[in-house]
Amino acid sequence: MFSHLQAAPTDPILGLMAAYSQDSRPFKIDLGVGVYKDEDGHTPILASVKEAEARRSRNETTKTYIGMAGDPGFNAQMDRLSLGDARALTDSRVATAHTPGGTGALRIAADLIKRCRPDATVWMSDPTWGNHPAVFKAAGLTVRDYPYYDAATQSLRADAMFDALSKVPAGDVVLLHACCHNPSGVDLAPEHWQRLATMAQTQGFVPLVDMAYQGFSTDLDSDAYGVRLLANALPELIYTTSCSKNFGLYRERIGAVSVVAANAEQTVIAKSHLLSTIRNNYSMPPAHGALIVAEILGDAELKAQWLSELAAMRDRINTYRHLMVSRLREAGVERDFSFIDRQRGMFSFLGIAPEQIQRLREEFGIYMVGSSRANIAGLNQRNLAHFVDAMATVLKP
Ligand code: LMR
């Protein structure tokens, strides 16, 4: 069975996480894996989560199976968080299931697409999250890309993107990032979402929106603009969500997959396939993390506390976007990094060369993905000067 195998390649993001943790240099900086870090370089458990967990452990009365869709209370809360008061919800056109993380949600979406439309191609932005193509290919689907990020202008290649998407046929799937595009930090504006909605309607392709960072760009509602617009405008949509980042619940693996169908009757049928896809995969999701999220969202006080903790995480990242740009300028770095301050979410491409990325790691203990994707949340008052000095050194002509 195994004797003929060569070792599988190391995951470029998770491999970096392991390499960083083995580095014993005290001045090292982790700008790699997409986890939030506070001023102490720590990924904290939110106070709202701690309190919800305490309440759960006091009040929980059973650990019996939870069912294929997970906790109905969690799913209903997630529907409201993602879609607000979108008509699709009141029209009973949405079916949601809790999944093990956002990646689990994507894999269920992929298997469901394979079941419904085995020949569908899934179109992804160039670039996209490194694991996106792998998840969809593992489900047996064909993956292709559409232009998205222009490295020369550090912005959206809108014309090229719409040109490529105008050729996507009916029945194919177009994967979109709701906000905080991973890896570029460049997001679609409302007018881009509106144009996409019209194209999907006219051409008959189905958007799949990955919303892994709701609340990390502007606020919960603005960050969900695209998914809400598409849910109301289109007969069919798939979207996935994650509670890893906005609730800081990474290792609890909490996400959800939602399908929006043309009417209530078709939604019931689509849901039956969603659930049977889940049953074939892992039978049912773990409950603990989802029940924490449901507890927070169902309690006005805890929800308010969570919202302010979420705002603090978002503000800290945006502050460091700003500080990074101004400190590099003050250090005499000639290259213009002002785009970092215009982008949103955890990531931006620094746009530096592979040799410079390697020098940052080897000489200065600064870790980032080989594409130059940097997690801005890894910066803090204690390491910013080291980062700026290192950048100024490797960028010296
Ligand atoms: C990232 O992009 O770094 C995160 O989403 C973590 C992961 O699983 O890759």
Short mmCIF file of C-alpha atoms and ligand atoms in Angstrom, two decimals:
data_model
loop_
_atom_site.label_atom_id
_atom_site.label_comp_id
_atom_site.label_asym_id
_atom_site.label_seq_id
_atom_site.Cartn_x
_atom_site.Cartn_y
_atom_site.Cartn_z
CA MET A 1 0.00 0.00 0.00
CA PHE A 2 2.58 2.61 1.02
CA SER A 3 5.94 1.24 -0.08
CA HIS A 4 5.90 2.92 -3.51
CA LEU A 5 5.05 6.42 -2.16
CA GLN A 6 7.25 9.51 -2.26
CA ALA A 7 6.66 12.02 0.56
CA ALA A 8 3.81 14.46 -0.17
CA PRO A 9 4.94 18.09 -0.55
CA THR A 10 4.83 20.19 2.61
CA ASP A 11 1.87 22.59 2.71
CA PRO A 12 3.29 26.05 1.93
CA ILE A 13 1.31 27.73 4.73
CA LEU A 14 1.19 25.08 7.45
CA GLY A 15 4.80 24.05 6.73
CA LEU A 16 5.84 27.63 7.42
CA MET A 17 4.01 27.51 10.76
CA ALA A 18 6.07 24.45 11.78
CA ALA A 19 9.35 26.02 10.58
CA TYR A 20 8.62 29.19 12.54
CA SER A 21 7.89 27.34 15.76
CA GLN A 22 11.23 25.48 15.46
CA ASP A 23 13.21 28.73 15.02
CA SER A 24 14.78 29.57 18.39
CA ARG A 25 15.83 33.16 17.55
CA PRO A 26 14.09 35.50 20.04
CA PHE A 27 13.56 38.29 17.47
CA LYS A 28 11.72 36.10 14.95
CA ILE A 29 8.45 37.41 13.46
CA ASP A 30 5.60 35.26 12.15
CA LEU A 31 3.86 36.86 9.17
CA GLY A 32 2.90 33.44 7.78
CA VAL A 33 -0.24 31.51 8.68
CA GLY A 34 -3.49 33.49 8.79
CA VAL A 35 -4.16 33.75 12.51
CA TYR A 36 -4.79 36.98 14.40
CA LYS A 37 -2.17 38.01 16.95
CA ASP A 38 -2.42 40.65 19.65
CA GLU A 39 0.23 43.16 20.80
CA ASP A 40 2.02 40.33 22.65
CA GLY A 41 2.18 38.20 19.52
CA HIS A 42 -0.39 35.87 21.09
CA THR A 43 -3.55 34.46 19.53
CA PRO A 44 -5.97 35.05 22.41
CA ILE A 45 -9.21 33.32 23.35
CA LEU A 46 -11.83 36.07 23.18
CA ALA A 47 -13.44 36.97 26.52
CA SER A 48 -16.89 36.46 24.97
CA VAL A 49 -15.84 32.94 23.94
CA LYS A 50 -14.49 32.16 27.42
CA GLU A 51 -17.76 33.28 29.00
CA ALA A 52 -19.89 31.35 26.50
CA GLU A 53 -17.78 28.25 27.12
CA ALA A 54 -18.26 28.58 30.88
CA ARG A 55 -22.02 28.90 30.43
CA ARG A 56 -22.10 25.88 28.12
CA SER A 57 -20.17 23.70 30.52
CA ARG A 58 -22.54 24.69 33.35
CA ASN A 59 -25.72 24.14 31.38
CA GLU A 60 -24.96 21.39 28.89
CA THR A 61 -26.92 18.23 29.67
CA THR A 62 -26.01 15.80 26.88
CA LYS A 63 -23.31 14.81 24.42
CA THR A 64 -25.59 12.74 22.21
CA TYR A 65 -25.27 12.93 18.42
CA ILE A 66 -26.19 16.30 16.97
CA GLY A 67 -27.30 15.32 13.45
CA MET A 68 -25.82 15.83 9.99
CA ALA A 69 -26.56 19.57 9.78
CA GLY A 70 -25.18 20.27 13.24
CA ASP A 71 -26.95 22.51 15.73
CA PRO A 72 -30.10 24.16 14.28
CA GLY A 73 -29.66 27.17 16.62
CA PHE A 74 -26.13 27.76 15.32
CA ASN A 75 -27.27 27.40 11.71
CA ALA A 76 -30.10 29.92 12.19
CA GLN A 77 -27.72 32.41 13.86
CA MET A 78 -25.20 31.98 11.05
CA ASP A 79 -27.95 32.58 8.45
CA ARG A 80 -28.75 35.91 10.10
CA LEU A 81 -25.10 36.86 10.49
CA SER A 82 -24.34 36.14 6.84
CA LEU A 83 -27.53 37.27 5.15
CA GLY A 84 -29.04 39.83 7.57
CA ASP A 85 -32.65 40.30 6.52
CA ALA A 86 -32.09 39.17 2.93
CA ARG A 87 -35.31 38.06 1.23
CA ALA A 88 -33.77 34.68 0.42
CA LEU A 89 -34.03 33.88 4.13
CA THR A 90 -37.61 34.96 4.65
CA ASP A 91 -38.55 33.09 1.47
CA SER A 92 -37.11 29.86 2.98
CA ARG A 93 -34.62 29.55 0.13
CA VAL A 94 -31.56 28.93 2.33
CA ALA A 95 -30.32 25.61 3.74
CA THR A 96 -27.31 25.72 6.07
CA ALA A 97 -25.22 23.03 7.68
CA HIS A 98 -22.47 23.43 10.25
CA THR A 99 -19.16 21.96 9.04
CA PRO A 100 -15.71 21.29 10.52
CA GLY A 101 -14.21 24.70 9.68
CA GLY A 102 -14.47 26.79 6.54
CA THR A 103 -12.33 24.23 4.72
CA GLY A 104 -14.84 21.50 5.64
CA ALA A 105 -17.56 23.77 4.24
CA LEU A 106 -15.65 24.18 0.98
CA ARG A 107 -15.09 20.45 0.66
CA ILE A 108 -18.81 19.73 1.22
CA ALA A 109 -19.64 22.41 -1.36
CA ALA A 110 -17.20 20.76 -3.77
CA ASP A 111 -18.66 17.28 -3.25
CA LEU A 112 -22.18 18.66 -3.64
CA ILE A 113 -21.23 20.36 -6.92
CA LYS A 114 -19.65 17.11 -8.11
CA ARG A 115 -22.88 15.28 -7.25
CA CYS A 116 -25.18 17.82 -8.96
CA ARG A 117 -23.00 18.81 -11.93
CA PRO A 118 -20.09 16.38 -12.34
CA ASP A 119 -18.72 18.24 -15.37
CA ALA A 120 -18.81 21.72 -13.84
CA THR A 121 -15.61 23.74 -13.92
CA VAL A 122 -14.87 25.81 -10.81
CA TRP A 123 -13.35 29.21 -11.67
CA MET A 124 -11.05 30.80 -9.10
CA SER A 125 -9.34 34.15 -8.84
CA ASP A 126 -5.67 34.31 -9.82
CA PRO A 127 -4.31 34.21 -7.17
CA THR A 128 -6.50 32.56 -4.56
CA TRP A 129 -6.01 30.87 -1.18
CA GLY A 130 -3.44 28.11 -1.79
CA ASN A 131 -5.77 25.34 -0.62
CA HIS A 132 -8.77 26.34 -2.79
CA PRO A 133 -7.69 24.50 -5.98
CA ALA A 134 -6.60 21.43 -3.99
CA VAL A 135 -9.95 21.10 -2.20
CA PHE A 136 -11.98 21.26 -5.41
CA LYS A 137 -9.62 19.02 -7.38
CA ALA A 138 -9.76 16.46 -4.56
CA ALA A 139 -13.53 16.32 -5.14
CA GLY A 140 -12.84 15.43 -8.80
CA LEU A 141 -13.76 18.84 -10.24
CA THR A 142 -11.96 20.76 -12.95
CA VAL A 143 -10.45 24.03 -11.73
CA ARG A 144 -9.54 27.05 -13.86
CA ASP A 145 -8.63 30.60 -12.97
CA TYR A 146 -9.71 34.10 -13.92
CA PRO A 147 -7.50 37.24 -13.69
CA TYR A 148 -7.85 39.11 -10.42
CA TYR A 149 -4.78 40.79 -8.94
CA ASP A 150 -2.48 43.14 -10.82
CA ALA A 151 0.94 42.98 -9.16
CA ALA A 152 2.10 46.13 -10.99
CA THR A 153 -0.66 48.35 -9.60
CA GLN A 154 -1.48 46.24 -6.49
CA SER A 155 -5.14 46.43 -7.44
CA LEU A 156 -7.98 44.56 -9.11
CA ARG A 157 -7.71 43.62 -12.80
CA ALA A 158 -11.39 44.43 -13.18
CA ASP A 159 -11.57 44.55 -16.99
CA ALA A 160 -9.61 41.34 -17.45
CA MET A 161 -11.67 39.63 -14.73
CA PHE A 162 -15.02 40.56 -16.27
CA ASP A 163 -13.78 39.66 -19.73
CA ALA A 164 -12.79 36.16 -18.56
CA LEU A 165 -15.99 35.69 -16.56
CA SER A 166 -18.13 36.77 -19.52
CA LYS A 167 -17.10 33.45 -21.15
CA VAL A 168 -18.07 31.21 -18.22
CA PRO A 169 -20.92 28.96 -19.36
CA ALA A 170 -24.16 28.05 -17.59
CA GLY A 171 -23.72 25.45 -14.86
CA ASP A 172 -20.09 26.33 -14.08
CA VAL A 173 -19.20 27.70 -10.67
CA VAL A 174 -17.35 30.96 -9.93
CA LEU A 175 -15.56 31.09 -6.58
CA LEU A 176 -15.47 34.59 -5.05
CA HIS A 177 -14.00 35.92 -1.80
CA ALA A 178 -16.63 37.88 0.17
CA CYS A 179 -14.04 40.24 1.70
CA CYS A 180 -10.40 40.34 2.82
CA HIS A 181 -9.26 38.51 -0.31
CA ASN A 182 -6.72 35.87 0.66
CA PRO A 183 -3.87 36.40 -0.36
CA SER A 184 -4.04 39.88 -1.92
CA GLY A 185 -6.18 42.02 0.43
CA VAL A 186 -7.85 43.48 -2.69
CA ASP A 187 -11.64 43.26 -2.54
CA LEU A 188 -14.54 43.63 -4.95
CA ALA A 189 -16.44 46.94 -4.68
CA PRO A 190 -20.28 47.06 -4.64
CA GLU A 191 -20.36 47.91 -8.37
CA HIS A 192 -18.29 44.78 -9.12
CA TRP A 193 -20.72 42.62 -7.14
CA GLN A 194 -23.66 44.20 -8.99
CA ARG A 195 -22.05 43.45 -12.34
CA LEU A 196 -21.30 39.88 -11.26
CA ALA A 197 -24.92 39.40 -10.21
CA THR A 198 -26.12 40.50 -13.67
CA MET A 199 -23.59 38.24 -15.41
CA ALA A 200 -24.51 35.22 -13.29
CA GLN A 201 -28.19 35.87 -14.02
CA THR A 202 -27.67 36.25 -17.78
CA GLN A 203 -25.09 33.49 -18.28
CA GLY A 204 -26.42 31.00 -15.70
CA PHE A 205 -23.20 30.31 -13.79
CA VAL A 206 -23.47 29.75 -10.04
CA PRO A 207 -21.35 31.88 -7.67
CA LEU A 208 -19.76 30.22 -4.66
CA VAL A 209 -18.81 32.86 -2.11
CA ASP A 210 -16.17 32.03 0.49
CA MET A 211 -16.70 34.30 3.50
CA ALA A 212 -13.87 33.39 5.88
CA TYR A 213 -13.22 36.89 7.26
CA GLN A 214 -16.60 38.53 7.90
CA GLY A 215 -16.02 41.54 10.17
CA PHE A 216 -12.29 41.81 9.45
CA SER A 217 -12.58 44.42 6.68
CA THR A 218 -15.18 47.07 7.59
CA ASP A 219 -18.06 45.62 9.63
CA LEU A 220 -20.29 42.56 9.56
CA ASP A 221 -22.86 44.07 7.19
CA SER A 222 -20.52 45.75 4.69
CA ASP A 223 -18.34 42.64 4.53
CA ALA A 224 -21.39 40.54 3.59
CA TYR A 225 -22.58 42.98 0.90
CA GLY A 226 -21.74 40.66 -2.00
CA VAL A 227 -23.20 37.47 -0.56
CA ARG A 228 -26.45 39.28 0.40
CA LEU A 229 -26.79 40.87 -3.01
CA LEU A 230 -26.27 37.56 -4.82
CA ALA A 231 -28.63 35.67 -2.48
CA ASN A 232 -31.42 38.09 -3.33
CA ALA A 233 -30.66 38.54 -7.02
CA LEU A 234 -30.01 34.96 -8.13
CA PRO A 235 -32.02 31.75 -8.14
CA GLU A 236 -29.04 29.74 -6.93
CA LEU A 237 -25.96 30.41 -4.83
CA ILE A 238 -23.58 28.51 -2.58
CA TYR A 239 -21.65 30.21 0.20
CA THR A 240 -19.34 29.09 2.96
CA THR A 241 -18.49 30.78 6.24
CA SER A 242 -15.91 30.31 8.95
CA CYS A 243 -15.76 31.21 12.65
CA SER A 244 -12.00 30.65 12.82
CA LYS A 245 -10.97 34.27 12.42
CA ASN A 246 -13.89 36.41 13.60
CA PHE A 247 -14.50 34.32 16.75
CA GLY A 248 -10.83 33.29 17.09
CA LEU A 249 -12.02 29.67 17.27
CA TYR A 250 -9.45 28.27 14.83
CA ARG A 251 -8.80 24.87 16.35
CA GLU A 252 -12.44 24.22 17.21
CA ARG A 253 -13.11 23.97 13.45
CA ILE A 254 -16.40 25.80 13.00
CA GLY A 255 -17.76 26.81 9.66
CA ALA A 256 -20.93 26.42 7.66
CA VAL A 257 -22.00 25.70 4.12
CA SER A 258 -25.20 27.24 2.76
CA VAL A 259 -27.11 26.62 -0.42
CA VAL A 260 -29.68 29.03 -1.80
CA ALA A 261 -32.15 27.42 -4.21
CA ALA A 262 -34.81 28.84 -6.50
CA ASN A 263 -37.78 28.25 -4.16
CA ALA A 264 -38.66 26.64 -0.83
CA GLU A 265 -39.47 23.27 -2.42
CA GLN A 266 -36.15 23.05 -4.26
CA THR A 267 -34.33 24.14 -1.12
CA VAL A 268 -35.73 21.14 0.77
CA ILE A 269 -34.48 18.84 -1.99
CA ALA A 270 -31.09 20.56 -2.19
CA LYS A 271 -30.78 20.26 1.59
CA SER A 272 -31.38 16.51 1.45
CA HIS A 273 -28.36 16.21 -0.90
CA LEU A 274 -26.30 18.51 1.28
CA LEU A 275 -27.01 16.30 4.28
CA SER A 276 -26.31 13.08 2.44
CA THR A 277 -23.00 14.55 1.19
CA ILE A 278 -22.12 15.27 4.83
CA ARG A 279 -23.19 11.78 5.93
CA ASN A 280 -20.87 10.26 3.28
CA ASN A 281 -17.97 12.40 4.48
CA TYR A 282 -17.86 12.58 8.27
CA SER A 283 -21.45 11.81 9.25
CA MET A 284 -21.94 14.91 11.40
CA PRO A 285 -19.88 17.83 12.67
CA PRO A 286 -18.41 18.25 16.16
CA ALA A 287 -20.75 20.35 18.31
CA HIS A 288 -18.67 22.17 20.92
CA GLY A 289 -17.47 25.23 18.98
CA ALA A 290 -20.76 25.78 17.19
CA LEU A 291 -22.63 25.80 20.49
CA ILE A 292 -20.25 28.48 21.79
CA VAL A 293 -20.96 30.64 18.74
CA ALA A 294 -24.72 30.06 19.11
CA GLU A 295 -24.50 31.06 22.78
CA ILE A 296 -22.71 34.32 21.89
CA LEU A 297 -25.00 35.27 19.02
CA GLY A 298 -28.12 34.41 21.00
CA ASP A 299 -27.29 36.63 23.99
CA ALA A 300 -27.40 40.42 23.54
CA GLU A 301 -24.69 41.10 26.14
CA LEU A 302 -22.27 38.47 24.87
CA LYS A 303 -22.90 39.52 21.29
CA ALA A 304 -22.08 43.15 22.12
CA GLN A 305 -18.88 42.02 23.83
CA TRP A 306 -17.91 39.88 20.83
CA LEU A 307 -18.62 42.76 18.42
CA SER A 308 -16.27 45.03 20.32
CA GLU A 309 -13.58 42.33 20.44
CA LEU A 310 -13.99 41.82 16.70
CA ALA A 311 -13.71 45.57 16.09
CA ALA A 312 -10.53 45.67 18.20
CA MET A 313 -8.92 42.90 16.09
CA ARG A 314 -9.89 44.67 12.85
CA ASP A 315 -8.68 48.06 14.10
CA ARG A 316 -5.35 46.67 15.24
CA ILE A 317 -4.68 45.17 11.80
CA ASN A 318 -5.64 48.41 10.07
CA THR A 319 -3.45 50.40 12.46
CA TYR A 320 -0.47 48.22 11.57
CA ARG A 321 -1.22 48.52 7.86
CA HIS A 322 -0.90 52.25 8.36
CA LEU A 323 2.15 52.05 10.64
CA MET A 324 3.97 49.69 8.32
CA VAL A 325 3.63 52.14 5.42
CA SER A 326 4.64 55.22 7.41
CA ARG A 327 7.60 53.56 9.19
CA LEU A 328 9.00 52.16 5.92
CA ARG A 329 8.75 55.65 4.44
CA GLU A 330 10.43 57.21 7.50
CA ALA A 331 13.21 54.61 7.25
CA GLY A 332 14.01 55.93 3.79
CA VAL A 333 12.65 52.96 1.84
CA GLU A 334 12.07 54.39 -1.60
CA ARG A 335 9.57 51.84 -2.83
CA ASP A 336 5.97 52.96 -2.38
CA PHE A 337 4.09 50.62 -0.03
CA SER A 338 1.05 52.86 0.36
CA PHE A 339 -1.15 50.16 -1.23
CA ILE A 340 -0.87 48.16 2.04
CA ASP A 341 -2.95 50.85 3.72
CA ARG A 342 -5.66 50.62 1.05
CA GLN A 343 -6.02 46.84 1.27
CA ARG A 344 -8.01 45.00 3.91
CA GLY A 345 -7.95 41.83 5.98
CA MET A 346 -4.98 39.96 7.33
CA PHE A 347 -2.98 39.71 4.13
CA SER A 348 -1.19 41.73 1.49
CA PHE A 349 1.51 40.84 -0.98
CA LEU A 350 4.64 42.83 -0.15
CA GLY A 351 5.66 42.36 -3.79
CA ILE A 352 9.28 41.61 -2.92
CA ALA A 353 11.51 39.09 -4.72
CA PRO A 354 12.00 35.45 -3.60
CA GLU A 355 15.66 36.17 -2.68
CA GLN A 356 14.48 39.03 -0.46
CA ILE A 357 11.87 36.79 1.20
CA GLN A 358 14.60 34.24 1.80
CA ARG A 359 16.97 36.85 3.28
CA LEU A 360 14.20 38.11 5.59
CA ARG A 361 13.79 34.58 6.89
CA GLU A 362 17.43 33.52 7.08
CA GLU A 363 19.03 36.74 8.31
CA PHE A 364 16.18 38.33 10.25
CA GLY A 365 13.89 35.45 11.28
CA ILE A 366 10.91 37.00 9.46
CA TYR A 367 8.58 34.37 8.01
CA MET A 368 6.07 34.92 5.20
CA VAL A 369 4.64 32.79 2.40
CA GLY A 370 6.90 32.47 -0.70
CA SER A 371 4.47 34.55 -2.76
CA SER A 372 5.37 37.50 -0.43
CA ARG A 373 1.96 37.23 1.29
CA ALA A 374 2.39 38.77 4.73
CA ASN A 375 -0.02 38.49 7.66
CA ILE A 376 -0.08 42.07 8.93
CA ALA A 377 -1.52 40.90 12.28
CA GLY A 378 1.93 39.46 13.07
CA LEU A 379 3.33 42.97 13.64
CA ASN A 380 3.36 44.72 17.02
CA GLN A 381 5.14 47.56 18.81
CA ARG A 382 7.99 45.29 19.86
CA ASN A 383 8.82 43.87 16.44
CA LEU A 384 7.85 46.68 14.03
CA ALA A 385 11.29 48.35 14.15
CA HIS A 386 13.02 45.02 13.47
CA PHE A 387 10.69 44.41 10.52
CA VAL A 388 11.29 47.89 9.10
CA ASP A 389 15.11 47.61 9.50
CA ALA A 390 15.08 44.21 7.83
CA MET A 391 12.95 45.46 4.93
CA ALA A 392 15.17 48.53 4.50
CA THR A 393 18.23 46.24 4.39
CA VAL A 394 16.91 43.73 1.86
CA LEU A 395 15.44 46.46 -0.34
CA LYS A 396 18.68 48.47 -0.45
CA PRO A 397 19.63 48.87 -4.11
C1 LMR B 1 -4.22 31.02 5.79
O1 LMR B 1 -4.52 31.30 4.63
O2 LMR B 1 -3.08 31.20 6.26
C2 LMR B 1 -5.27 30.44 6.71
O3 LMR B 1 -6.48 30.40 6.08
C3 LMR B 1 -4.86 29.15 7.32
C4 LMR B 1 -4.81 28.00 6.36
O4 LMR B 1 -5.42 26.97 6.67
O5 LMR B 1 -4.19 28.08 5.30
#
